[in-house]
Tab-separated table of C-alpha atoms and ligand atoms in Angstrom:
chain	number	residue	atom	x	y	z
F	22	UNK	CA	0.000	0.000	0.000
F	23	UNK	CA	1.331	3.474	-0.907
F	24	UNK	CA	2.483	5.892	1.786
F	25	UNK	CA	2.943	9.637	1.780
F	26	UNK	CA	6.021	11.159	3.330
F	27	UNK	CA	5.989	14.789	4.382
F	28	UNK	CA	8.895	16.821	5.616
F	29	UNK	CA	7.234	19.636	7.511
F	30	UNK	CA	8.093	23.264	8.052
F	31	UNK	CA	7.704	24.631	4.527
F	32	UNK	CA	5.316	27.466	3.750
F	33	UNK	CA	2.815	27.101	0.914
F	34	UNK	CA	2.986	29.733	-1.833
F	35	UNK	CA	1.502	29.726	-5.327
F	36	UNK	CA	-1.646	28.576	-7.070
F	37	UNK	CA	-3.724	25.480	-6.419
F	38	UNK	CA	-6.392	24.638	-9.008
F	39	UNK	CA	-9.533	23.360	-7.314
F	40	UNK	CA	-11.028	20.196	-8.790
F	41	UNK	CA	-14.653	19.327	-9.425
F	42	UNK	CA	-16.503	18.342	-6.253
F	43	UNK	CA	-16.466	14.636	-5.435
F	44	UNK	CA	-19.748	14.891	-3.575
F	45	UNK	CA	-21.476	16.506	-6.536
F	46	UNK	CA	-19.831	14.330	-9.192
F	47	UNK	CA	-21.088	11.130	-7.539
F	48	UNK	CA	-24.839	11.959	-7.560
F	49	UNK	CA	-24.477	13.601	-10.980
F	50	UNK	CA	-23.012	10.386	-12.384
F	51	UNK	CA	-25.933	8.528	-10.818
F	52	UNK	CA	-28.366	10.936	-12.499
F	53	UNK	CA	-27.327	9.348	-15.803
F	54	UNK	CA	-29.561	6.396	-14.860
F	55	UNK	CA	-32.617	8.642	-15.211
F	56	UNK	CA	-32.471	9.011	-18.983
F	57	UNK	CA	-31.814	6.982	-22.107
F	58	UNK	CA	-30.182	10.087	-23.574
F	59	UNK	CA	-26.587	11.156	-23.187
F	60	UNK	CA	-25.609	13.061	-20.035
F	61	UNK	CA	-22.349	14.934	-20.447
F	62	UNK	CA	-20.557	15.940	-17.260
F	63	UNK	CA	-17.585	18.278	-17.434
F	64	UNK	CA	-14.971	18.865	-14.739
F	65	UNK	CA	-15.310	15.356	-13.276
F	66	UNK	CA	-12.437	14.784	-10.809
F	67	UNK	CA	-10.193	11.773	-11.319
F	68	UNK	CA	-10.734	10.006	-7.993
F	69	UNK	CA	-10.927	6.439	-6.738
F	70	UNK	CA	-14.561	6.992	-5.646
F	71	UNK	CA	-15.532	8.227	-9.107
F	72	UNK	CA	-13.873	5.217	-10.704
F	73	UNK	CA	-15.632	2.851	-8.330
F	74	UNK	CA	-19.016	4.412	-9.032
F	75	UNK	CA	-18.365	4.136	-12.758
F	76	UNK	CA	-17.871	0.384	-12.291
F	77	UNK	CA	-21.178	0.175	-10.452
F	78	UNK	CA	-22.981	2.206	-13.126
F	79	UNK	CA	-21.450	0.088	-15.909
F	80	UNK	CA	-22.887	-2.921	-14.137
F	81	UNK	CA	-26.336	-1.333	-14.481
F	82	UNK	CA	-25.719	-0.804	-18.191
F	83	UNK	CA	-24.406	2.760	-18.309
F	84	UNK	CA	-22.030	3.343	-21.181
F	85	UNK	CA	-19.165	5.796	-20.545
F	86	UNK	CA	-16.847	7.686	-22.876
F	87	UNK	CA	-14.236	10.052	-21.468
F	88	UNK	CA	-12.551	12.935	-23.217
F	89	UNK	CA	-11.378	16.497	-22.882
F	90	UNK	CA	-8.451	16.434	-20.535
F	91	UNK	CA	-7.724	20.008	-19.542
F	92	UNK	CA	-4.302	21.173	-20.703
F	93	UNK	CA	-1.975	22.740	-18.187
F	94	UNK	CA	0.727	21.827	-15.737
F	95	UNK	CA	-1.460	19.380	-13.830
F	96	UNK	CA	-2.814	16.739	-16.141
F	97	UNK	CA	-6.035	14.789	-15.855
F	98	UNK	CA	-7.875	17.495	-13.979
F	99	UNK	CA	-11.443	17.976	-15.018
F	100	UNK	CA	-12.333	15.153	-17.343
F	101	UNK	CA	-15.472	15.182	-19.481
F	102	UNK	CA	-17.684	12.131	-19.084
F	103	UNK	CA	-20.360	11.174	-21.604
F	104	UNK	CA	-22.764	8.752	-19.937
F	105	UNK	CA	-25.571	6.909	-21.665
F	106	UNK	CA	-27.966	4.540	-19.902
F	107	UNK	CA	-29.853	3.535	-23.050
F	108	UNK	CA	-30.846	0.199	-21.522
F	109	UNK	CA	-30.628	-0.486	-17.818
F	110	UNK	CA	-29.611	-4.128	-17.978
F	111	UNK	CA	-29.268	-4.873	-14.265
F	112	UNK	CA	-31.229	-3.295	-11.406
F	113	UNK	CA	-29.126	-4.867	-8.654
F	114	UNK	CA	-26.332	-2.992	-6.858
F	115	UNK	CA	-24.352	-5.734	-5.092
F	116	UNK	CA	-22.964	-5.680	-1.557
F	117	UNK	CA	-19.342	-5.983	-2.728
F	118	UNK	CA	-19.662	-2.611	-4.428
F	119	UNK	CA	-22.098	-0.631	-2.240
F	120	UNK	CA	-20.223	-1.561	0.948
F	121	UNK	CA	-17.075	0.027	-0.518
F	122	UNK	CA	-18.718	3.380	-1.182
F	123	UNK	CA	-21.878	4.513	0.550
F	124	UNK	CA	-22.914	7.049	-2.082
F	125	UNK	CA	-23.579	4.173	-4.476
F	126	UNK	CA	-26.702	3.479	-2.371
F	127	UNK	CA	-28.139	6.566	-4.085
F	128	UNK	CA	-28.731	4.515	-7.272
F	129	UNK	CA	-31.811	3.208	-5.451
F	130	UNK	CA	-34.065	6.219	-6.173
F	131	UNK	CA	-33.206	6.529	-9.889
F	132	UNK	CA	-33.490	2.764	-10.476
F	133	UNK	CA	-36.983	2.485	-8.973
F	134	UNK	CA	-38.070	5.682	-10.694
F	135	UNK	CA	-36.919	4.544	-14.131
F	136	UNK	CA	-37.297	0.752	-13.946
F	137	UNK	CA	-39.973	0.275	-11.273
F	138	UNK	CA	-37.696	-2.184	-9.515
F	139	UNK	CA	-34.367	-2.132	-7.706
F	140	UNK	CA	-32.333	-4.346	-5.429
F	141	UNK	CA	-29.624	-2.386	-3.681
F	142	UNK	CA	-27.396	-3.609	-0.893
F	143	UNK	CA	-27.619	-1.811	2.441
F	144	UNK	CA	-24.290	-0.026	2.787
F	145	UNK	CA	-23.525	-1.249	6.313
F	146	UNK	CA	-21.565	0.592	8.995
F	147	UNK	CA	-18.832	3.110	8.461
F	148	UNK	CA	-15.740	4.317	10.297
F	149	UNK	CA	-17.286	7.714	11.124
F	150	UNK	CA	-20.669	6.596	12.448
F	151	UNK	CA	-23.582	4.182	12.077
F	152	UNK	CA	-25.017	6.101	9.134
F	153	UNK	CA	-28.490	4.567	8.791
F	154	UNK	CA	-30.590	4.929	5.610
F	155	UNK	CA	-34.043	5.157	7.226
F	156	UNK	CA	-34.670	8.635	5.818
F	157	UNK	CA	-33.884	7.491	2.269
F	158	UNK	CA	-36.390	4.658	2.631
F	159	UNK	CA	-38.988	6.910	4.253
F	160	UNK	CA	-38.798	9.348	1.335
F	161	UNK	CA	-38.947	6.673	-1.355
F	162	UNK	CA	-41.882	4.939	0.361
F	163	UNK	CA	-43.729	8.269	0.381
F	164	UNK	CA	-43.220	8.374	-3.401
F	165	UNK	CA	-45.005	5.014	-3.626
F	166	UNK	CA	-42.147	2.522	-3.567
F	167	UNK	CA	-42.884	-0.782	-1.806
F	168	UNK	CA	-39.800	-1.624	0.164
F	169	UNK	CA	-38.643	-4.809	1.855
F	170	UNK	CA	-35.320	-5.653	3.422
F	171	UNK	CA	-34.108	-9.149	2.646
F	172	UNK	CA	-30.682	-10.701	3.046
F	173	UNK	CA	-29.012	-7.328	3.559
F	174	UNK	CA	-30.644	-5.856	0.453
F	175	UNK	CA	-33.313	-3.211	-0.029
F	176	UNK	CA	-35.801	-4.627	-2.482
F	177	UNK	CA	-37.947	-1.852	-3.892
F	178	UNK	CA	-40.840	-2.072	-6.316
F	179	UNK	CA	-43.077	0.498	-7.922
F	180	UNK	CA	-44.767	-1.383	-10.772
F	181	UNK	CA	-47.014	1.563	-11.608
F	182	UNK	CA	-44.252	4.117	-11.270
F	183	UNK	CA	-43.621	6.682	-8.548
F	184	UNK	CA	-45.982	9.551	-7.762
F	185	UNK	CA	-45.236	12.926	-6.203
F	186	UNK	CA	-45.626	13.324	-2.445
F	187	UNK	CA	-45.082	15.779	0.386
F	188	UNK	CA	-42.076	14.663	2.417
F	189	UNK	CA	-40.920	16.306	5.623
F	190	UNK	CA	-37.535	14.994	6.703
F	191	UNK	CA	-37.225	14.912	10.499
F	192	UNK	CA	-33.463	15.443	10.143
F	193	UNK	CA	-31.298	17.026	7.465
F	194	UNK	CA	-29.657	14.356	5.319
F	195	UNK	CA	-27.597	15.037	2.214
F	196	UNK	CA	-27.929	11.486	0.917
F	197	UNK	CA	-31.663	11.149	1.557
F	198	UNK	CA	-32.248	14.485	-0.174
F	199	UNK	CA	-30.224	13.336	-3.206
F	200	UNK	CA	-31.970	9.962	-3.373
F	201	UNK	CA	-35.483	11.418	-3.177
F	202	UNK	CA	-34.699	14.385	-5.440
F	203	UNK	CA	-33.341	12.080	-8.161
F	204	UNK	CA	-36.366	9.782	-7.888
F	205	UNK	CA	-38.881	12.651	-7.772
F	206	UNK	CA	-37.575	13.993	-11.089
F	207	UNK	CA	-39.179	10.943	-12.775
F	208	UNK	CA	-42.248	10.683	-10.487
F	209	UNK	CA	-45.746	11.679	-11.651
F	210	UNK	CA	-46.808	15.069	-10.328
F	211	UNK	CA	-45.315	17.323	-7.682
F	212	UNK	CA	-43.002	16.322	-4.869
F	213	UNK	CA	-42.258	18.696	-2.016
F	214	UNK	CA	-39.214	17.971	0.153
F	215	UNK	CA	-39.223	19.926	3.396
F	216	UNK	CA	-36.110	20.173	5.564
F	217	UNK	CA	-34.047	19.262	2.500
F	218	UNK	CA	-30.268	19.507	2.784
F	219	UNK	CA	-29.009	22.791	1.305
F	220	UNK	CA	-25.444	21.760	0.522
F	221	UNK	CA	-24.235	23.328	-2.762
F	222	UNK	CA	-23.862	19.801	-4.194
F	223	UNK	CA	-27.649	19.319	-3.880
F	224	UNK	CA	-28.133	22.552	-5.806
F	225	UNK	CA	-25.713	21.330	-8.467
F	226	UNK	CA	-27.663	18.100	-8.938
F	227	UNK	CA	-30.958	20.028	-9.014
F	228	UNK	CA	-29.528	22.387	-11.666
F	229	UNK	CA	-28.546	19.377	-13.768
F	230	UNK	CA	-32.009	17.807	-13.370
F	231	UNK	CA	-33.562	21.085	-14.552
F	232	UNK	CA	-31.369	20.899	-17.663
F	233	UNK	CA	-32.653	17.336	-18.119
F	234	UNK	CA	-36.234	18.603	-18.110
F	235	UNK	CA	-37.440	18.468	-14.491
F	236	UNK	CA	-38.975	21.617	-12.988
F	237	UNK	CA	-37.524	22.392	-9.591
F	238	UNK	CA	-38.289	25.407	-7.424
F	239	UNK	CA	-36.507	26.341	-4.210
F	240	UNK	CA	-33.015	25.241	-5.307
F	241	UNK	CA	-30.599	26.242	-2.547
F	242	UNK	CA	-33.351	26.396	0.084
F	243	UNK	CA	-34.668	23.799	2.512
F	244	UNK	CA	-37.937	23.370	0.598
F	245	UNK	CA	-37.595	21.781	-2.827
F	246	UNK	CA	-40.611	21.562	-5.146
F	247	UNK	CA	-40.089	19.122	-7.979
F	248	UNK	CA	-42.436	18.628	-10.914
F	249	UNK	CA	-41.495	15.198	-12.174
F	250	UNK	CA	-41.434	14.267	-15.850
F	251	UNK	CA	-42.383	11.033	-17.568
F	252	UNK	CA	-39.105	11.144	-19.438
F	253	UNK	CA	-35.935	13.132	-18.836
F	254	UNK	CA	-33.584	14.223	-21.596
F	255	UNK	CA	-29.848	14.382	-21.936
F	256	UNK	CA	-27.923	17.472	-20.837
F	257	UNK	CA	-24.486	19.011	-20.530
F	258	UNK	CA	-23.450	20.032	-17.029
F	259	UNK	CA	-20.247	21.183	-15.342
F	260	UNK	CA	-19.491	19.833	-11.859
F	261	UNK	CA	-19.096	22.663	-9.357
F	262	UNK	CA	-15.743	23.248	-7.591
F	263	UNK	CA	-14.996	21.150	-4.515
F	264	UNK	CA	-15.636	23.273	-1.423
F	265	UNK	CA	-14.113	20.666	0.899
F	266	UNK	CA	-10.912	20.505	-1.146
F	267	UNK	CA	-10.931	24.317	-1.112
F	268	UNK	CA	-11.339	24.435	2.666
F	269	UNK	CA	-8.675	21.777	3.150
F	270	UNK	CA	-6.041	23.730	1.230
F	271	UNK	CA	-7.176	26.989	2.845
F	272	UNK	CA	-6.611	25.463	6.297
F	273	UNK	CA	-3.291	24.028	5.123
F	274	UNK	CA	-2.077	27.508	4.115
F	275	UNK	CA	-3.227	28.939	7.445
F	276	UNK	CA	-1.351	26.091	9.140
F	277	UNK	CA	1.994	26.457	7.350
F	278	UNK	CA	1.891	30.176	6.592
F	279	UNK	CA	2.254	31.457	3.041
F	280	UNK	CA	0.019	32.856	0.356
F	281	UNK	CA	-1.990	30.704	-2.066
F	282	UNK	CA	-4.651	31.342	-4.694
F	283	UNK	CA	-7.262	28.579	-4.688
F	284	UNK	CA	-8.111	28.826	-8.337
F	285	UNK	CA	-11.725	28.370	-9.335
F	286	UNK	CA	-12.970	28.153	-5.725
F	287	UNK	CA	-16.271	29.815	-4.776
F	288	UNK	CA	-16.353	31.628	-1.433
F	289	UNK	CA	-20.169	31.422	-1.150
F	290	UNK	CA	-19.862	27.633	-0.907
F	291	UNK	CA	-17.875	27.748	2.313
F	292	UNK	CA	-18.534	31.085	3.936
F	293	UNK	CA	-18.754	29.766	7.508
F	294	UNK	CA	-15.474	27.891	7.167
F	295	UNK	CA	-13.742	30.957	5.711
F	296	UNK	CA	-15.103	33.094	8.561
F	297	UNK	CA	-13.559	30.631	11.023
F	298	UNK	CA	-10.294	30.769	9.089
F	299	UNK	CA	-10.248	34.561	9.424
F	300	UNK	CA	-10.884	34.150	13.171
F	301	UNK	CA	-7.767	31.981	13.373
F	302	UNK	CA	-5.783	34.893	11.956
F	303	UNK	CA	-5.559	34.094	8.229
F	304	UNK	CA	-6.362	36.610	5.517
F	305	UNK	CA	-9.018	35.552	3.027
F	306	UNK	CA	-9.765	37.464	-0.137
F	307	UNK	CA	-12.296	36.689	-2.841
F	308	UNK	CA	-10.862	37.419	-6.287
F	309	UNK	CA	-12.261	36.892	-9.797
F	310	UNK	CA	-9.908	33.888	-10.177
F	311	UNK	CA	-10.772	32.237	-6.879
F	312	UNK	CA	-10.039	32.597	-3.169
F	313	UNK	CA	-6.698	33.891	-1.942
F	314	UNK	CA	-5.658	32.712	1.506
F	315	UNK	CA	-2.607	34.021	3.332
F	316	UNK	CA	-1.001	33.942	6.725
F	317	UNK	CA	2.214	35.867	6.539
F	318	UNK	CA	2.651	37.075	10.080
F	319	UNK	CA	1.216	36.439	13.512
F	320	UNK	CA	0.222	33.120	14.980
F	321	UNK	CA	-2.882	30.969	14.907
F	322	UNK	CA	-5.723	32.131	17.163
F	323	UNK	CA	-7.906	29.541	18.932
F	324	UNK	CA	-11.571	29.101	17.918
F	325	UNK	CA	-14.772	27.534	19.147
F	326	UNK	CA	-16.713	25.744	16.411
F	327	UNK	CA	-19.561	23.286	16.047
F	328	UNK	CA	-20.296	21.324	12.869
F	329	UNK	CA	-23.712	21.841	11.285
F	330	UNK	CA	-25.458	21.080	7.988
F	331	UNK	CA	-24.898	23.719	5.282
F	332	UNK	CA	-24.615	26.703	5.645
F	333	UNK	CA	-22.982	25.832	8.979
F	334	UNK	CA	-19.414	24.657	9.478
F	335	UNK	CA	-19.065	21.381	7.491
F	336	UNK	CA	-18.287	18.129	9.263
F	337	UNK	CA	-16.056	17.335	6.274
F	338	UNK	CA	-13.675	20.119	7.413
F	339	UNK	CA	-13.750	19.359	11.128
F	340	UNK	CA	-10.589	17.228	11.160
F	341	UNK	CA	-8.661	19.754	9.051
F	342	UNK	CA	-9.617	22.616	11.391
F	343	UNK	CA	-8.516	20.522	14.342
F	344	UNK	CA	-5.113	19.958	12.764
F	345	UNK	CA	-4.734	23.715	12.262
F	346	UNK	CA	-5.570	24.684	15.836
F	347	UNK	CA	-3.261	22.091	17.387
F	348	UNK	CA	-0.705	24.910	17.154
F	349	UNK	CA	-2.985	27.782	18.143
F	350	UNK	CA	-1.937	30.222	20.829
F	351	UNK	CA	-4.658	29.070	23.234
F	352	UNK	CA	-7.412	26.495	23.674
F	353	UNK	CA	-9.966	25.660	20.953
F	354	UNK	CA	-13.203	23.737	21.301
F	355	UNK	CA	-14.669	21.712	18.407
F	356	UNK	CA	-18.023	19.971	18.699
F	357	UNK	CA	-19.024	17.353	16.096
F	358	UNK	CA	-22.818	17.222	15.804
F	359	UNK	CA	-23.283	15.287	12.527
F	360	UNK	CA	-21.439	11.980	12.980
F	361	UNK	CA	-21.016	10.263	16.339
F	362	UNK	CA	-17.577	8.793	15.711
F	363	UNK	CA	-15.730	11.289	13.601
F	364	UNK	CA	-12.697	11.750	15.824
F	365	UNK	CA	-10.336	9.058	14.579
F	366	UNK	CA	-7.758	11.701	13.761
F	367	UNK	CA	-7.479	12.713	17.427
F	368	UNK	CA	-5.219	9.870	18.528
F	369	UNK	CA	-3.097	10.221	15.409
F	370	UNK	CA	-2.688	13.986	15.902
F	371	UNK	CA	-1.661	13.156	19.476
F	372	UNK	CA	1.150	11.000	18.031
F	373	UNK	CA	2.562	14.177	16.510
F	374	UNK	CA	2.408	15.921	19.880
F	375	UNK	CA	-1.044	17.554	19.792
F	376	UNK	CA	-2.780	18.075	23.118
F	377	UNK	CA	-6.422	17.072	22.584
F	378	UNK	CA	-8.958	16.006	25.157
F	379	UNK	CA	-12.098	14.236	23.949
F	380	UNK	CA	-15.314	14.266	25.891
F	381	UNK	CA	-18.374	12.867	24.094
F	382	UNK	CA	-18.934	14.912	20.956
F	383	UNK	CA	-16.522	17.661	21.988
F	384	UNK	CA	-12.785	17.987	21.505
F	385	UNK	CA	-10.773	20.497	23.522
F	386	UNK	CA	-7.510	21.328	21.821
F	387	UNK	CA	-4.761	23.088	23.759
F	388	UNK	CA	-2.402	24.689	21.305
F	389	UNK	CA	1.205	23.445	21.460
F	390	UNK	CA	4.349	25.210	20.243
F	391	UNK	CA	5.527	22.426	17.956
F	392	UNK	CA	4.365	19.190	16.414
F	393	UNK	CA	6.953	16.512	15.646
F	394	UNK	CA	6.737	14.169	12.663
F	395	UNK	CA	5.766	10.510	13.199
F	396	UNK	CA	4.217	7.604	11.294
F	397	UNK	CA	0.406	7.887	11.363
F	398	UNK	CA	-2.641	6.449	9.638
F	399	UNK	CA	-6.319	7.213	9.437
F	400	UNK	CA	-9.504	5.382	8.689
F	401	UNK	CA	-11.305	7.902	6.522
F	402	UNK	CA	-10.676	10.499	3.895
F	403	UNK	CA	-10.993	13.737	5.842
F	404	UNK	CA	-9.155	12.370	8.882
F	405	UNK	CA	-6.284	11.340	6.581
F	406	UNK	CA	-5.981	14.768	5.054
F	407	UNK	CA	-5.979	16.386	8.493
F	408	UNK	CA	-2.822	14.354	9.123
F	409	UNK	CA	-1.343	15.781	5.928
F	410	UNK	CA	-1.965	19.299	7.296
F	411	UNK	CA	-0.431	18.345	10.635
F	412	UNK	CA	2.541	16.787	8.823
F	413	UNK	CA	3.091	20.008	6.847
F	414	UNK	CA	3.297	21.911	10.167
F	415	UNK	CA	5.362	19.360	12.054
F	416	UNK	CA	9.119	19.363	12.507
F	417	UNK	CA	10.753	16.416	10.770
F	418	UNK	CA	9.157	13.648	8.785
F	419	UNK	CA	5.592	12.370	8.946
F	420	UNK	CA	4.638	9.194	7.108
F	421	UNK	CA	0.968	8.724	6.349
F	422	UNK	CA	-0.085	5.167	5.744
F	423	UNK	CA	-3.246	3.946	4.024
F	424	UNK	CA	-3.040	6.592	1.324
F	425	UNK	CA	-5.952	5.000	-0.526
F	426	UNK	CA	-8.267	7.011	1.709
F	427	UNK	CA	-6.765	10.210	0.293
F	428	UNK	CA	-7.034	8.909	-3.254
F	429	UNK	CA	-10.782	8.483	-2.762
F	430	UNK	CA	-11.349	12.212	-2.528
F	431	UNK	CA	-8.302	14.355	-3.342
F	432	UNK	CA	-7.148	14.687	-6.920
F	433	UNK	CA	-3.369	15.033	-7.261
F	434	UNK	CA	-2.923	16.045	-3.648
F	435	UNK	CA	0.875	15.650	-3.527
F	436	UNK	CA	1.377	17.438	-6.843
F	437	UNK	CA	-0.784	20.381	-5.801
F	438	UNK	CA	1.086	20.774	-2.503
F	439	UNK	CA	4.548	20.199	-3.991
F	440	UNK	CA	4.002	22.902	-6.595
F	441	UNK	CA	3.419	25.330	-3.724
F	442	UNK	CA	6.674	24.437	-2.005
F	443	UNK	CA	5.723	21.555	0.288
F	444	UNK	CA	8.015	18.556	0.609
F	445	UNK	CA	5.607	15.710	-0.046
F	446	UNK	CA	6.449	12.413	-1.639
F	447	UNK	CA	4.451	9.314	-2.425
F	448	UNK	CA	6.256	6.086	-1.705
F	449	UNK	CA	4.777	3.322	-3.833
F	450	UNK	CA	4.416	-0.025	-2.132
F	451	UNK	CA	7.085	-2.451	-3.236
U	15	EPZ	C1	-22.812	13.176	2.828
U	15	EPZ	O1	-22.947	11.907	3.457
U	15	EPZ	C2	-21.395	13.281	2.341
U	15	EPZ	N1	-21.126	12.230	1.371
U	15	EPZ	C3	-20.432	13.188	3.518
U	15	EPZ	O2	-19.125	13.357	3.043
U	15	EPZ	C4	-20.755	14.305	4.508
U	15	EPZ	O3	-19.931	14.180	5.639
U	15	EPZ	C5	-22.223	14.231	4.917
U	15	EPZ	O4	-23.074	14.243	3.746
U	15	EPZ	C6	-22.666	15.377	5.810
U	15	EPZ	O5	-22.401	16.600	5.177
U	15	EPZ	C7	-21.348	12.451	0.090
U	15	EPZ	O6	-21.862	13.487	-0.320
U	15	EPZ	C8	-20.958	11.369	-0.851
U	15	EPZ	P1	-26.101	12.599	5.723
U	15	EPZ	P2	-24.388	11.366	3.819
U	15	EPZ	O7	-27.133	11.680	5.242
U	15	EPZ	O8	-25.334	11.778	2.783
U	15	EPZ	C9	-27.954	10.756	9.702
U	15	EPZ	C10	-16.875	12.732	2.675
U	15	EPZ	O9	-15.855	12.659	3.426
U	15	EPZ	N2	-28.861	9.982	8.817
U	15	EPZ	O10	-26.285	14.063	5.495
U	15	EPZ	O11	-24.258	9.920	4.106
U	15	EPZ	C11	-26.503	10.313	9.563
U	15	EPZ	O12	-26.223	9.166	10.335
U	15	EPZ	C12	-18.217	12.233	3.158
U	15	EPZ	O13	-16.834	13.181	1.531
U	15	EPZ	C13	-29.903	9.272	9.390
U	15	EPZ	O14	-30.085	9.263	10.613
U	15	EPZ	O15	-24.682	12.149	5.168
U	15	EPZ	C14	-25.780	11.549	10.029
U	15	EPZ	O16	-25.752	11.578	11.429
U	15	EPZ	C15	-18.149	11.590	4.508
U	15	EPZ	N3	-30.718	8.558	8.559
U	15	EPZ	C16	-26.664	12.690	9.523
U	15	EPZ	O17	-27.952	12.092	9.261
U	15	EPZ	C17	-30.570	8.555	7.197
U	15	EPZ	O18	-31.359	7.885	6.503
U	15	EPZ	C18	-26.194	13.342	8.239
U	15	EPZ	O19	-25.897	12.350	7.274
U	15	EPZ	C19	-29.530	9.293	6.649
U	15	EPZ	C20	-28.674	10.012	7.469
């Protein structure tokens, strides 16, 4: 298994191009199941999760052609995918695939909506929390799907097709909103989703569905009104920039010091996180080319933050913020309210010398003067990248094992950091 070796202490200076958002690309790829026409997606990031989902979609009968590599110093960024699901040949999403990537469970809604039948494996547990799918099932049942659980699979049927419904989610869920939104686009009549997730990636999928022929009001709000269509058409859509990648590099610059332009990033997609970054002492400037982040003098100020659904502080940046404030000049408090077990990075950050006390859902981080490099590993994507940030700050060498977590969600991470002056090297397994 590959490892990443970081020699810390270098500032980051330069330009980092921001890739297409993983968490928008995945549901957008799934949207291809809704039409027999061609869906063209531009700016698709080259990530392990995207490649895995493509395998799952191919299994359902989706045909994929890839072209249009963007020219420039970093190759393979922003591929164009042409997806055609002329015939859906298999309505089963098997355990071996769904258990490897939870977002593949979101094929359920589109498959029932288009084919009237679907058999999709329950995704199972996850390193960051139990992550049930009750809200997905609740929403799809409201649209008229008959659902049974058998042998670890959700077996869903809607022989007469889905019909619009009024759904009030008791809790905000990104995945349940995606699943129901995708299904509702092919349901008869109007669907209203109340307490819908408002993450920009939901808006991106809704925008794409509108291009495919659905009528959707309330995009970007917590009440989505979808007029379903009997048939959706093909469309051309560009995946929005990755706000979590943006936030990760922004926190990295604040951690090491330096001055970096996050090219193509959109400040409105991560306003709360940028506000927190400014509180820590970094300078943040919105420019026509992207977001410029700098910390050229002064230290890191402590903060008190709690994760919340969008527009609050994202859980997907919690670990990265924690890495940053390990060296703050004071004590920070971070409360994780979305996932019950998203603190796996804490013990690893402690291996580098961080002083973190965990109590229930709250971490208290006493800033230390220095971190010292060490071998570490993490069990999920965002936790892994928080160790990269810590490694960039630490004295000496940090080796991060289990790099495949990073490859799931960060496109060309080492190259992007190296070009800004970091000493980062991938050591391929022998
Ligand atoms: C999405 O996961 C993201 N994944 C996650 O990013 C992100 O952390 C999360 O949203 C929250 O922002 C993708 O977009 C592919 P949820 P999702 O349903 O949809 C509970 C990353 O690193 N819940 O919004 O699975 C759930 O347990 C990943 O890129 C139910 O109770 O998250 C959690 O406590 C990690 N029942 C809360 O809701 C349900 O049926 C929010 O989860 C569904 C969810």
